[in-house]
Each structure stands twice: as structure tokens, then as C-alpha cells.
XYZ file of C-alpha atoms in Angstrom:
577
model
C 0.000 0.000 0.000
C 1.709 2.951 -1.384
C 1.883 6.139 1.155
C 0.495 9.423 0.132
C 2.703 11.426 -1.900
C 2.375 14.463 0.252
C 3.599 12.670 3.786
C 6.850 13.616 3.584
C 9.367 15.115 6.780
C 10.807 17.771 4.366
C 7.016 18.768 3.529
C 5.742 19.068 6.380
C 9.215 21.329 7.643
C 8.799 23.168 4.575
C 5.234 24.403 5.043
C 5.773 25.258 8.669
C 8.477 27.608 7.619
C 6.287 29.498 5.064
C 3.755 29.623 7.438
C 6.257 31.454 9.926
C 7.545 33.373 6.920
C 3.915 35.084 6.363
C 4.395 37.141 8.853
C 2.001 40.417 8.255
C -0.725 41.454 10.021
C -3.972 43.875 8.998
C -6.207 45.131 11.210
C -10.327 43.984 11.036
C -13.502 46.043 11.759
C -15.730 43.616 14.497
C -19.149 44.559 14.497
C -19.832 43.309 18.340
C -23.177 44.806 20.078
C -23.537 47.544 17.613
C -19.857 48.508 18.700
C -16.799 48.432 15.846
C -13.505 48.070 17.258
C -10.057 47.033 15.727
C -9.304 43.718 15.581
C -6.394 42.128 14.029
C -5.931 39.043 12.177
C -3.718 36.625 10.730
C -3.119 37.399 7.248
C -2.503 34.225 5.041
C -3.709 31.425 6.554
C -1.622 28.040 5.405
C -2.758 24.223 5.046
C -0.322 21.089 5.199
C -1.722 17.785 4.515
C -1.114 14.824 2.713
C -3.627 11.742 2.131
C -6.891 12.788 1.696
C -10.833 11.903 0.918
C -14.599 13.040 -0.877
C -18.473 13.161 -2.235
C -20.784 15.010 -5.059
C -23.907 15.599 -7.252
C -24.978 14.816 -10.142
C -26.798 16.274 -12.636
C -28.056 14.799 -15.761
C -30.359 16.444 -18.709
C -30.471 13.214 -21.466
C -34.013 12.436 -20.394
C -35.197 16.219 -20.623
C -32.955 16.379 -24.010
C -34.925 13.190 -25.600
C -37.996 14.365 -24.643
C -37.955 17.722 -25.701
C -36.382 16.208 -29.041
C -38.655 13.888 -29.646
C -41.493 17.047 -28.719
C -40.415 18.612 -31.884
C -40.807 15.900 -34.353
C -44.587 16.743 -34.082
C -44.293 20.487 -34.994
C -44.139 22.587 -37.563
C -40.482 23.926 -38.943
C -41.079 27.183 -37.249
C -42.199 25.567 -33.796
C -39.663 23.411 -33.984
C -37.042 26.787 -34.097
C -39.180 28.034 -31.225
C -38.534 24.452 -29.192
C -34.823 24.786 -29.976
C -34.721 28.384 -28.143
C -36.914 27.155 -25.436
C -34.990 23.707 -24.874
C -32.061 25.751 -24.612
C -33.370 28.378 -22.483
C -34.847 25.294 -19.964
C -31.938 23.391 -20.078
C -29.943 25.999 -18.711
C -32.669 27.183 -16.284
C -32.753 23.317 -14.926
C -29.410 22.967 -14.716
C -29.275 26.064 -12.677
C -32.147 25.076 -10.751
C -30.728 21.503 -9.746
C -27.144 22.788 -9.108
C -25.974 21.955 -5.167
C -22.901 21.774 -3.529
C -21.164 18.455 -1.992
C -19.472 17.147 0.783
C -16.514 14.545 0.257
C -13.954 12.873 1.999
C -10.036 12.323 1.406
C -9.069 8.932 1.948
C -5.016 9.107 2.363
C -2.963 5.980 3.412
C -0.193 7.249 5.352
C -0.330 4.620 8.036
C 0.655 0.968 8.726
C -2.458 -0.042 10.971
C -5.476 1.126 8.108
C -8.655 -1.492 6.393
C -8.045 -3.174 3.291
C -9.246 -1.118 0.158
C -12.378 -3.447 -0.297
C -13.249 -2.236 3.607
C -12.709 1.004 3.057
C -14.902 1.073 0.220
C -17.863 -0.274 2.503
C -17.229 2.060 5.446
C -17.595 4.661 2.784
C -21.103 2.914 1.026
C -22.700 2.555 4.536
C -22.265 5.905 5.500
C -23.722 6.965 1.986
C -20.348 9.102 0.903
C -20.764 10.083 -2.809
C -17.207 11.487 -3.237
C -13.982 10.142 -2.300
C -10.275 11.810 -3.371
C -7.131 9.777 -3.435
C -3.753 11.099 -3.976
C -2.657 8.621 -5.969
C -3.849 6.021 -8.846
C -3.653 2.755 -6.525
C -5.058 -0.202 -8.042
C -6.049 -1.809 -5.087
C -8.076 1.172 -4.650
C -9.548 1.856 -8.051
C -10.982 -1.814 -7.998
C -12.462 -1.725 -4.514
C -14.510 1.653 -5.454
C -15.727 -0.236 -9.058
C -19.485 -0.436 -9.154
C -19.964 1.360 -5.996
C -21.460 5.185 -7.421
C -18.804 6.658 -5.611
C -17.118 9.257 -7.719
C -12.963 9.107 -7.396
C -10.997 11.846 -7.639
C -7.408 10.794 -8.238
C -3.860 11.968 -8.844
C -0.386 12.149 -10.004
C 2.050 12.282 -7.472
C 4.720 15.314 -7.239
C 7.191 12.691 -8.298
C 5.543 11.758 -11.037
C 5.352 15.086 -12.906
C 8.695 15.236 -14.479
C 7.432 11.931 -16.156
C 4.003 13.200 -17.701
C 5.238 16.744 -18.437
C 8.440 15.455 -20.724
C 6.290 13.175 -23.231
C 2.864 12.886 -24.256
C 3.492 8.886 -24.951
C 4.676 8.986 -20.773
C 0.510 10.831 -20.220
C -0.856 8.471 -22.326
C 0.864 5.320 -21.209
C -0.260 6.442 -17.787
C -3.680 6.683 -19.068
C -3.794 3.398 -20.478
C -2.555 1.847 -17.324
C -3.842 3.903 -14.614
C -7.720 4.660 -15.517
C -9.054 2.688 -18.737
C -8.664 -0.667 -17.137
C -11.127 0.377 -14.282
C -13.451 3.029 -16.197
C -15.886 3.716 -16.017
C -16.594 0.785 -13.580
C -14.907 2.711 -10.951
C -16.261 6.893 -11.851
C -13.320 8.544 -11.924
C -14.543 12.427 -12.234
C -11.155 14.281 -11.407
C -7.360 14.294 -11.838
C -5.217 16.159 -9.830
C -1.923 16.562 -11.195
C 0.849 17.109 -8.662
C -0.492 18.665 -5.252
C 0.656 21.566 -3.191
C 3.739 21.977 -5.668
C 4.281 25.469 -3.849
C 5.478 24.094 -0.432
C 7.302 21.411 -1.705
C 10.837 21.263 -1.196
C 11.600 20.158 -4.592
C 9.773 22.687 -6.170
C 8.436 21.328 -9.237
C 5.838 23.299 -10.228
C 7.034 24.404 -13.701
C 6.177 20.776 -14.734
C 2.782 21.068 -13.266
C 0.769 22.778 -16.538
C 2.695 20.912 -18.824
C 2.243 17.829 -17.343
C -1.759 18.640 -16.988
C -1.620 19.633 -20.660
C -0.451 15.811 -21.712
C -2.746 14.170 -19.321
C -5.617 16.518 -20.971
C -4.644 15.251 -24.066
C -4.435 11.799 -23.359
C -8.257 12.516 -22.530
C -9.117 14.153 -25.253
C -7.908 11.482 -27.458
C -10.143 8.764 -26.049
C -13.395 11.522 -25.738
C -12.683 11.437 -21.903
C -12.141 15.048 -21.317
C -15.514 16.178 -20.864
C -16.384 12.977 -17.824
C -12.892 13.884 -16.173
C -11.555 17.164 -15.147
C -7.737 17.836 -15.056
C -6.326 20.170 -12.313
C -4.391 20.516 -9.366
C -4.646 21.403 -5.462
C -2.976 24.409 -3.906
C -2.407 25.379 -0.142
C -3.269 29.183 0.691
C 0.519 29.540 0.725
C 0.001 31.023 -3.060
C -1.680 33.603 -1.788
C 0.489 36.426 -1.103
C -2.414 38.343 0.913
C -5.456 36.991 1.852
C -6.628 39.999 4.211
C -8.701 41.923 3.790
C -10.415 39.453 1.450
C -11.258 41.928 -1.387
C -7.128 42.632 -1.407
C -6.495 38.412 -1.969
C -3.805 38.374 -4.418
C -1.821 35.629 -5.742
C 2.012 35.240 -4.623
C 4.121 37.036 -7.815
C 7.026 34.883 -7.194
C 4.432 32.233 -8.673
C 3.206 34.157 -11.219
C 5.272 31.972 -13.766
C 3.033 29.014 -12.796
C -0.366 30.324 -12.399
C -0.847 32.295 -15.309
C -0.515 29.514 -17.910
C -2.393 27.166 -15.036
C -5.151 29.528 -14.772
C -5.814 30.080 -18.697
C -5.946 26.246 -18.311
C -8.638 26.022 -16.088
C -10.645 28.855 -17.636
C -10.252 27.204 -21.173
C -11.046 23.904 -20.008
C -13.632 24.564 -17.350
C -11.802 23.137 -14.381
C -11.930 24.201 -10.986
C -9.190 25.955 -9.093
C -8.585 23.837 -5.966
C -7.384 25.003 -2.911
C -6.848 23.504 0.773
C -8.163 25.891 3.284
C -7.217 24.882 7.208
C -8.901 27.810 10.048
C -7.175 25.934 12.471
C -3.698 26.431 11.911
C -4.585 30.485 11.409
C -5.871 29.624 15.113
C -3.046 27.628 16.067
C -0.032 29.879 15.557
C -1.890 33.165 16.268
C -4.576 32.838 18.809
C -4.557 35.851 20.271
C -5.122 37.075 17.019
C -7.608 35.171 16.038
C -11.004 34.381 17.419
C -11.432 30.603 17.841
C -15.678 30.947 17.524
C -14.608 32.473 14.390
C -12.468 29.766 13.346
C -15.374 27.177 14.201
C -17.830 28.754 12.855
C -19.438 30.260 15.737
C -18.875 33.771 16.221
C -21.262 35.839 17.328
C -19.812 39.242 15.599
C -19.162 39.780 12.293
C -15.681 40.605 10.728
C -15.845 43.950 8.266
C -13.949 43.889 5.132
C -12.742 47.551 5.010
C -12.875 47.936 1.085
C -16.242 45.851 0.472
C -17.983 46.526 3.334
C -18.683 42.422 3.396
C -19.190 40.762 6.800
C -17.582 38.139 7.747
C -19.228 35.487 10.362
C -16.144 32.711 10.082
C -12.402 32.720 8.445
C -13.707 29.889 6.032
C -15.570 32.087 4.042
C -13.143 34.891 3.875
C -10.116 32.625 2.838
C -12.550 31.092 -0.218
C -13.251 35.631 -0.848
C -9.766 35.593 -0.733
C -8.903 33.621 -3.219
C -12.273 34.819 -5.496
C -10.758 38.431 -5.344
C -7.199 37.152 -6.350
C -8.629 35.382 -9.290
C -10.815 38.453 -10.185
C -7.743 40.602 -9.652
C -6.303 38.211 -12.723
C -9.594 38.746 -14.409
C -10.326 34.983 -14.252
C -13.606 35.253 -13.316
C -15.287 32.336 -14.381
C -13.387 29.894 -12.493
C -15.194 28.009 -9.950
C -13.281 27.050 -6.795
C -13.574 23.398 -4.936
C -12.308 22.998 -1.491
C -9.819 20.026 -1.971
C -8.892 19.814 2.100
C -10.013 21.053 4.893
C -11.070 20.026 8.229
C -9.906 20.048 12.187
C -7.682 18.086 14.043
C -9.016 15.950 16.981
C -6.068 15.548 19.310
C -2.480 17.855 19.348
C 0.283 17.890 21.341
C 0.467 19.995 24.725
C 0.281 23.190 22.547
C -2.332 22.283 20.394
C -4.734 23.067 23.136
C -8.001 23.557 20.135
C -7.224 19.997 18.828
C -9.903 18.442 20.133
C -12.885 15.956 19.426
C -15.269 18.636 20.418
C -13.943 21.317 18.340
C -13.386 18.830 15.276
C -16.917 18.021 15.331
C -18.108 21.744 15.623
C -15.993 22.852 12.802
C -16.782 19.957 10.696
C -20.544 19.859 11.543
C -20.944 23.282 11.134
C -18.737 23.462 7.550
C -21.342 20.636 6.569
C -24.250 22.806 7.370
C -22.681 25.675 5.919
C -21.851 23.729 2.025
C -25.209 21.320 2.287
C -27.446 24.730 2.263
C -25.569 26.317 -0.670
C -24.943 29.765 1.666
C -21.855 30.314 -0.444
C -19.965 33.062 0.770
C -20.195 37.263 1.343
C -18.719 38.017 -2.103
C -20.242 35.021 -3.740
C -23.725 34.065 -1.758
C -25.609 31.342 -2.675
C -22.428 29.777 -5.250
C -22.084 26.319 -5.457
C -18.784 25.191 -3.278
C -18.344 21.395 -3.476
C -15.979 20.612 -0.588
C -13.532 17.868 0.387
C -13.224 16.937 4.330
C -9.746 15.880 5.684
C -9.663 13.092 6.520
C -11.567 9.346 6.940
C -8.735 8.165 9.531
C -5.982 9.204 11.505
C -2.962 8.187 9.750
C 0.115 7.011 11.978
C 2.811 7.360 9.533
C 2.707 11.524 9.377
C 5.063 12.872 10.584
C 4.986 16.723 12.489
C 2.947 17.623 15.442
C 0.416 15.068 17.205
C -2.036 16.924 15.158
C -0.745 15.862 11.872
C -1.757 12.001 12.920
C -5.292 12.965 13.689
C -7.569 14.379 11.389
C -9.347 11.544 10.632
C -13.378 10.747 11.077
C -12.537 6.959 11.963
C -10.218 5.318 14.034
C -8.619 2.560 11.958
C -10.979 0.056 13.250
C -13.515 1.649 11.557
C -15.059 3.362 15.032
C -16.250 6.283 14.427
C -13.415 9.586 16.153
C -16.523 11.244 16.612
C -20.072 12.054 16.312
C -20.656 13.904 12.514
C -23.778 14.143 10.178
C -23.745 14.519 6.604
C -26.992 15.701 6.198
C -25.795 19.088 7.975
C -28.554 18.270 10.946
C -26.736 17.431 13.307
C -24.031 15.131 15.096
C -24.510 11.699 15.089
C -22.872 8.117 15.840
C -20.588 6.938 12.961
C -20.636 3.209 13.260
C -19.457 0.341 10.739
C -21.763 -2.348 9.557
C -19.706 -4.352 12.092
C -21.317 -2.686 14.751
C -24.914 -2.627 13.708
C -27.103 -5.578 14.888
C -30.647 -5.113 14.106
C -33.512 -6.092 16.359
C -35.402 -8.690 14.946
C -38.281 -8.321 17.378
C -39.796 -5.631 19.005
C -37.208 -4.156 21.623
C -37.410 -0.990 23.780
C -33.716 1.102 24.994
C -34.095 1.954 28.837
C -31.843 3.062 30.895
C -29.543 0.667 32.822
C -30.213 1.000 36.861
C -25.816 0.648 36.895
C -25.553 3.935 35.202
C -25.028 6.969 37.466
C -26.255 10.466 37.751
C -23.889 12.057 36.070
C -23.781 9.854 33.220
C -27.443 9.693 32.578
C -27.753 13.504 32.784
C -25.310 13.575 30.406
C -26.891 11.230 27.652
C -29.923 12.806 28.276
C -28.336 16.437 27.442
C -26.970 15.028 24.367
C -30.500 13.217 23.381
C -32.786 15.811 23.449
C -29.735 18.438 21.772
C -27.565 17.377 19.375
C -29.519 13.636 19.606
C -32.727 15.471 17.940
C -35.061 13.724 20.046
C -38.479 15.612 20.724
C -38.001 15.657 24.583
C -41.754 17.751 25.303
C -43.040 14.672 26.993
C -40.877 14.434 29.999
C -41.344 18.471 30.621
C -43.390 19.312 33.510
C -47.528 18.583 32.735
C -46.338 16.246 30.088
C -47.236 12.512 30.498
C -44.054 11.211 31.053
C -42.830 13.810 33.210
C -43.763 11.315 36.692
C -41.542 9.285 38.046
C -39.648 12.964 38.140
C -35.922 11.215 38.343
C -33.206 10.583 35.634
C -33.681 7.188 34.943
C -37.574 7.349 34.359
C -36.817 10.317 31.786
C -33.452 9.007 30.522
C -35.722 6.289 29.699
C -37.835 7.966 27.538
C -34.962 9.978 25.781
C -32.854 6.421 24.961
C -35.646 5.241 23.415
C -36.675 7.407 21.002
C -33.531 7.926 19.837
C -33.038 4.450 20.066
C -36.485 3.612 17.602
C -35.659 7.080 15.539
C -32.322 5.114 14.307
C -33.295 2.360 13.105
C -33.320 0.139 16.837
C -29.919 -0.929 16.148
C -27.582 -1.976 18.883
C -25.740 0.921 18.869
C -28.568 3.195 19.148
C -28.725 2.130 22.281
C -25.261 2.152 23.771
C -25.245 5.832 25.532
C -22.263 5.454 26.999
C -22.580 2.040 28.663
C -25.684 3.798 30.245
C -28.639 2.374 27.867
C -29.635 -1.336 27.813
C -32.032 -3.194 25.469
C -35.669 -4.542 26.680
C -38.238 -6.877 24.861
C -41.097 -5.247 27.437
C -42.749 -2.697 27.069
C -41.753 0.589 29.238
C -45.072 2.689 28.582
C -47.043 3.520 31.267
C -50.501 5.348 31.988
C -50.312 7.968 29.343
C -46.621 7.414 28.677
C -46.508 5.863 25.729
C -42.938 4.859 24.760
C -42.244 4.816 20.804
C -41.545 1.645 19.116
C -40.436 0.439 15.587
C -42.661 1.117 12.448
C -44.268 4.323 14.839
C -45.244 7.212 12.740
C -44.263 9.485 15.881
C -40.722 10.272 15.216
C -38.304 13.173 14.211
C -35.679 13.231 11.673
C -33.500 10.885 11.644
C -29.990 11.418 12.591
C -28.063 8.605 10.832
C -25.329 9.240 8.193
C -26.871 6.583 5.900
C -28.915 9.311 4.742
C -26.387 11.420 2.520
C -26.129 14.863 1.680
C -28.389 15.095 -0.861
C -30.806 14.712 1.904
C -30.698 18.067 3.691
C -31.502 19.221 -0.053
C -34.215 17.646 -0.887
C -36.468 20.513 -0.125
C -34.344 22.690 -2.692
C -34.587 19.862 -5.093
C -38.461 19.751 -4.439
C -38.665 23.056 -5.360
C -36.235 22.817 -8.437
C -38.619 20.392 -9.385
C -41.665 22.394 -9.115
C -40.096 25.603 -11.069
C -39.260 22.940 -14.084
C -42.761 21.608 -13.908
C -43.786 25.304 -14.262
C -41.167 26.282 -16.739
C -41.970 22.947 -19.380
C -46.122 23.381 -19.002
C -45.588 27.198 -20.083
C -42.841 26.000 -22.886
C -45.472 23.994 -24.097
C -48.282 25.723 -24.125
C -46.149 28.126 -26.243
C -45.156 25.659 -28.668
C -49.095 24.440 -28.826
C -50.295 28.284 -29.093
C -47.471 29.033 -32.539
C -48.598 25.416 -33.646
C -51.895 26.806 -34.282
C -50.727 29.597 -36.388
């Protein structure tokens, strides 16, 4: 099992160095009570990363093509002009319409201790993730994702890009031996070629457009290049300012690169990817920077001096950032993916915000944030497909205690901590290992061993972040008597327990819950069971992202209803004449 090709000592010395290298510092407007005051920040905010992971939507118009085709065979010349406008018109409107952003995952492999490939693949069905990025071509890999629906993203190593950027035959060779024996069986939708060049130590990235160019070629010549998008990832290190967002601009000393890389994207209709990481802004200047705005959570708003934009989180104004440096360029058609990003779950002594609570905040809340297509104060409401880092902790990095735990699963599959796809809320991510379904009717109770503390605890968590409808053991509400813990824990466990599907973990609380086959309802207390139309949503990440949208896409649905009826009753009215 090959090791990402971004793990490396010198990498990760190199990128702290730049990092320490950015040293300016701009002062920020924070709107707080009504109040403005001066608040600094940090100004470029860097990533470091190697093996990564992802998920997307999408969005397909043959059906609505055929139809409206086979619409015009039955009109007149001149209708059928009119059908061509209006198929056009609706295509694009749909399109528009049905457009949403994605969450995915990086899976990297820079450990000794990780799942098989074929494992991996099923930890990443159950939990419903769409969109996966490697950081290599691994075949191991490429066969354990065929026939899945998950869509790869993969790519040529640093190392490799002397190779493709020298000779086409090298690009093509690769082609042929890399993706056509496992396309489109496996849905390979990206190539990254090369990664972070910038912070390398080896600096290689005059091979990087040259090399995409040949690998683009390659495509072309087998009709490929339309299915799978050639580009590569960037840290925020090539930004040379990234505060205030409307002043982003891109590092000169790269401008030999990024030019000719840009014209590439913009000709080709690639994204510009870029790996965005709040938390090391947080980490090496906290008392610069506000860790609620790091996480999402602040409760002022940032001013950009030049815009007048406010900012609510450092996510969104390192994505401006790099918008306005493109702009700046006059590249403003480019669309920008998130290629890594997420938050550490345990640092060394230092790395006092690595933490499983703040990893789940930051990631929770960055789910919400994507799933509900906000986009961002310069660009609101743009579609931002983003790529979390990572599915496990990886033992083999090297660095800070950080740098080994990023991950959303332990290698045994265990979840690191509670996340949601959906962008609801936090919830339990277990492996089919750990799922046993009832096969009777059971009940989840609360075990008499469990103490005080514990059960207020699990209770807390139920009725917040759990989602459970808690009204009934309120004061006046039936299952308010017995007034103690364990009667109401009861009732909590439960209906969490029947709202996920009644599976053994459901039920686990800590230790604190245990399984019943008796019923636990009681005068008016009526405890829920399976099948029960008297639940809330449900809070397990087998429903995937395109969940939380299914409103949008309701309505998307409804404005194309409306759209084609009116197209047609066009085409029916010039018919007539």
C-alpha cells in the first residue's frame, strides 16, 4: 500500500516555515453589540496535509434532451425553431435550478495499521459518501470503489510530474494503465496533477501545466475530457495576501506558474482547488484570532474595510480571498472546490483547540454551511463542493500530534466522533460491524448501573444534538412522573433508540442504555416503538447529503414543472398559427 505522496518530513518542515515566513498582520472592523472596534488578524492562513478523501452531485439532462427532441418531431419547422430556443433556455434554467454543492472525503494511506481497500470502500457505502479523493492512482483502490457510485478523484504524485510533463506517450501510457482498465466501472470524475507543488521542497511546479496539458490530451484522445476534469490542489501559501479578502492576491514569485495554469482552467472549465485549514490560522496566532470564528461560531461579524462584506467565520473569507485574487487576474469564471479542509481531533500539549469537540463543531458546522448552498459574502448562494480531511488518523505523518489525527474513523472503523452529513446534526458513525438489528420488538431503557452524572449527560446530548423531541418528559407532560433521571433518561434512549433504526448501537449511551423486549409505557406514557409514525428526523449518516436538499430539489422540481407546461403551451399556441 503505497503512502500518500504528500507525507513527507521535508514537507511538512517546509510548510511550517512558510507559514512562519507570512508574517504580516492587517487590522479587522468587528461589528460586536452595535460597537466596531479594531481587531487584528492573521493574514494568510496556510494548510499542510497529505492523504486525503470526498463526495458530489450529479446532474443529468439526457431524459429532458430526448424528450424535448422527440417534442419537436410533431411540430411545424417554425415551432420546432421556437422548441430549440426554449430547450435551450430550460436546459440551462434546470441545470441552474438543480445545481448543489457536496461534501466529500479524502481517503489518504499514510499509516501501517489502516482497512483493506475493499473495507474502506464499505465504510464509505454505509455511511452513503458520494465522493472520495485519493492522492494517488492505486489499483487496489480503483478496484475496490468499481461499481460502488462513488465518484474518485485521483492523482499524479509530485514525483511523477517530471514523467508526464516530458512526453505525451509517458501521459498516455499512464492513461492506459492507470484509468481505462477500471473506467468507467470505478467513476473517476477528477485528476489532480501534482499537489501543493508550492510548499514542496523540490519545487516542481514548472512541470505542473505541462504535465496537466499531456494528461488533458491523453483525454481528449479517447473523448474522456468532458467525464474527467484535469487540475491541481494548492495550499493558501500562493496567496500572497489573503486579508482583507477583497485585497487576496496571488504570490508574484508564482506568477510563472499560475498564469498559464489559470488560462488552463478557464479554457477547459476546471476548478481551481485550494486547501483551506482555520485551524492552523488559530493555532499559531490565537490571540489574534477568534477561535468561535475559526469554528464557525462567532457571534460578531468581521468587516472587510474595502467591500464593506461581513464576515461570520475565516472559512468564508479565505474562499473571498482567493475569489478576489482570481478576479484581480480577471479569471472570473473559475469556480473554486475545497480540496482539504477540516480540524484536528487531538495535538500535542500546545495544540490546546485539537480536540474531538472542536473537530466536530468545525466539521458539523462546515457541513451545514456547504449542504445549504450559503456560499460566501462576495459570492452568496455559489455552489462550493468541498472535500473533508480526513476518513482516519494516519500514523505514519510525521509533524505535530495533530498531523496524525484528522481523521473521522479510528482505523478500526469506530467512528473519532459524532458527525452528520446531512448538515442536521451530530450523530454516531458506526461500521456495519457494529450494527445488529432487532429482529423483534425491543425498547432502549436506561440501565439502573448507570449513574447520575452519566445519565444527565446522555440525556443532554439526546434531546440536543440527539434530535429527540423531549416535550413529553417536561413538567404537565405525560411522562414527566416518576420525576428522576432514569424514568426520563428512559424515555430519551428510546426514542432515539427507535428514531435510528433500533440498532444496537442506538442504544449504547455510553454504557448507560440497555435493550428490553417489554414494554416501558405507562398510563399515558406511551414509549415509541419500531414502524411508529411518531418520530423526528432521523440522525443517521446513511442518509447522505443530498438529503438536507431535498427541499431545494423539491422546489427545483416544481419551477421545471412550471417552466416545461408554459414551454409547451407556447409551442401548442405558434402550432396553431
Amino acid at each position: 500500500m503505497s503512502s500518500s505522496p504528500l507525507s513527507s518530513s521535508n514537507l511538512q518542515t517546509d510548510t511550517e516555515k512558510q507559514r512562519k515566513r507570512d508574517n504580516s498582520r492587517y487590522f479587522l472592523s468587528i461589528r460586536t453589540l452595535g460597537n466596531k472596534t479594531p481587531f487584528p488578524t492573521f493574514t494568510s492562513h496556510f494548510t499542510l496535509h497529505t492523504s486525503h478523501f470526498a463526495l458530489h452531485n450529479t446532474k443529468s439532462s439526457n431524459d429532458i434532451n430526448n424528450s424535448l427532441t422527440s417534442l419537436s418531431l410533431f411540430l411545424t419547422p417554425m415551432a420546432t425553431r421556437f422548441t430549440l430556443i426554449f430547450a435551450a433556455s430550460l436546459l440551462l434554467l434546470l441545470l441552474d435550478c438543480c445545481s448543489g454543492s457536496f461534501i466529500g472525503v479524502c481517503y489518504g494511506r499514510s499509516a501501517d495499521d489502516l482497512p483493506t481497500p475493499d473495507k474502506v470502500a464499505q465504510l464509505v457505502q454505509l455511511h452513503k459518501i458520494k465522493y472520495v479523493r485519493i492522492y494517488d492512482s492505486n489499483i487496489q483502490v480503483l478496484k475496490a470503489f468499481a461499481n460502488t457510485g462513488v465518484e474518485l478523484m485521483i492523482g499524479v504524485p509530485n514525483s511523477d510530474l517530471l514523467s508526464l510533463s516530458q512526453f505525451q506517450s509517458n501521459a498516455d501510457r499512464w492513461l492506459k494503465n492507470s484509468v481505462l482498465p477500471y473506467y468507467p466501472a470505478t467513476k473517476i470524475t477528477y485528476i489532480t496533477v501534482g499537489a501543493e507543488v508550492t510548499e514542496s521542497p523540490n519545487n516542481a511546479s514548472s512541470l505542473v501545466v505541462p504535465a496537466m496539458t499531456n494528461v488533458l490530451t491523453a483525454l481528449k484522445k479517447l473523448g474522456l475530457q468532458k467525464k474527467i476534469k484535469v487540475s491541481s490542489t494548492h495550499s493558501l501559501g500562493v496567496l500572497s495576501r489573503s486579508f482583507p479578502p477583497s485585497a487576496g492576491a496571488f504570490n508574484s514569485s508564482h506568477a510563472h506558474f499560475l498564469k498559464p495554469m489559470l488560462e488552463f482552467l478557464a479554457e477547459n472549465q476546471s476548478p481551481f482547488m485550494i486547501d483551506i485549514y482555520p485551524y492552523y490560522a488559530y493555532r499559531d496566532s490565537p490571540s489574534k484570532v477568534s477561535l468561535d470564528y475559526a469554528l464557525f461560531e462567532a457571534s460578531s461579524e468581521v468587516i472587510d474595510p474595502n467591500t464593506g462584506l461581513l464576515y461570520t467565520n475565516m472559512f468564508d473569507a479565505q474562499i473571498d480571498a482567493i475569489y478576489f485574487a482570481l478576479m484581480a487576474l480577471n479569471f472570473r469564471t473559475i469556480k473554486v472546490m475545497v480540496t482539504e479542509t477540516g480540524w484536528p481531533s487531538k495535538g500535542s500539549p500546545r495544540e490546546t483547540a485539537a480536540t474531538p469537540d472542536n473537530a466536530q463543531t468545525y466539521n458539523t458546522n462546515l457541513i451545514r454551511h456547504v449542504i445549504n448552498n450559503t456560499g460566501t459574502p462576495a459570492k452568496p448562494g455559489e455552489e462550493l463542493d468541498v472535500y473533508l480531511f480526513s476518513l482516519f488518523n494516519e500514523n505514519r505523518k510525521p509533524g505535530l500530534e495533530s498531523e496524525r489525527n484528522w481523521g473521522l474513523f479510528y482505523p478500526d472503523q469506530t467512528s473519532v466522533y459524532s458527525l452528520d452529513f446531512t448538515g442536521r446534526g451530530a450523530v454516531d458513525m458506526t461500521t456495519a460491524a457494529n450494527i445488529t438489528k432487532s429482529n423483534g420488538t425491543t425498547w432502549c431503557i436506561a440501565s439502573s448501573k448507570a449513574s447520575q452524572i452519566d445519565l444527565q449527560n446522555a440525556i443532554d446530548w439526546a434531546c440536543g444534538p440527539g434530535n429527540v423531541d423531549c416535550t413529553a418528559i417536561q413538567p404537565s407532560q405525560p411522562c414527566f412522573e416518576p420525576d428522576n433521571l432514569a424514568s426520563h433518561a428512559s424515555f430519551a434512549f428510546n426514542s432515539y433508540y427507535q428514531q435510528n433504526g433500533a440498532s444496537d448501537v442506538a442504544c449504547s449511551f455510553g454504557g448507560t442504555g440497555i435493550k428490553v423486549d417489554k414494554d416501558p409505557s405507562y398510563d399515558n406514557c406511551i414509549y415509541m416503538r419500531a414502524g411508529s409514525n411518531k418520530t423526528v428526523t432521523s440522525n443517521t449518516t446513511a442518509m447522505s447529503s443530498s438529503t438536507s436538499s431535498s427541499s431545494q430539489k423539491g422546489n427545483s422540481t416544481l419551477v421545471f414543472t412550471i417552466l416545461l407546461v408554459t414551454c409547451l403551451s407556447a409551442l401548442m399556441h405558434i402550432q396553431r398559427y
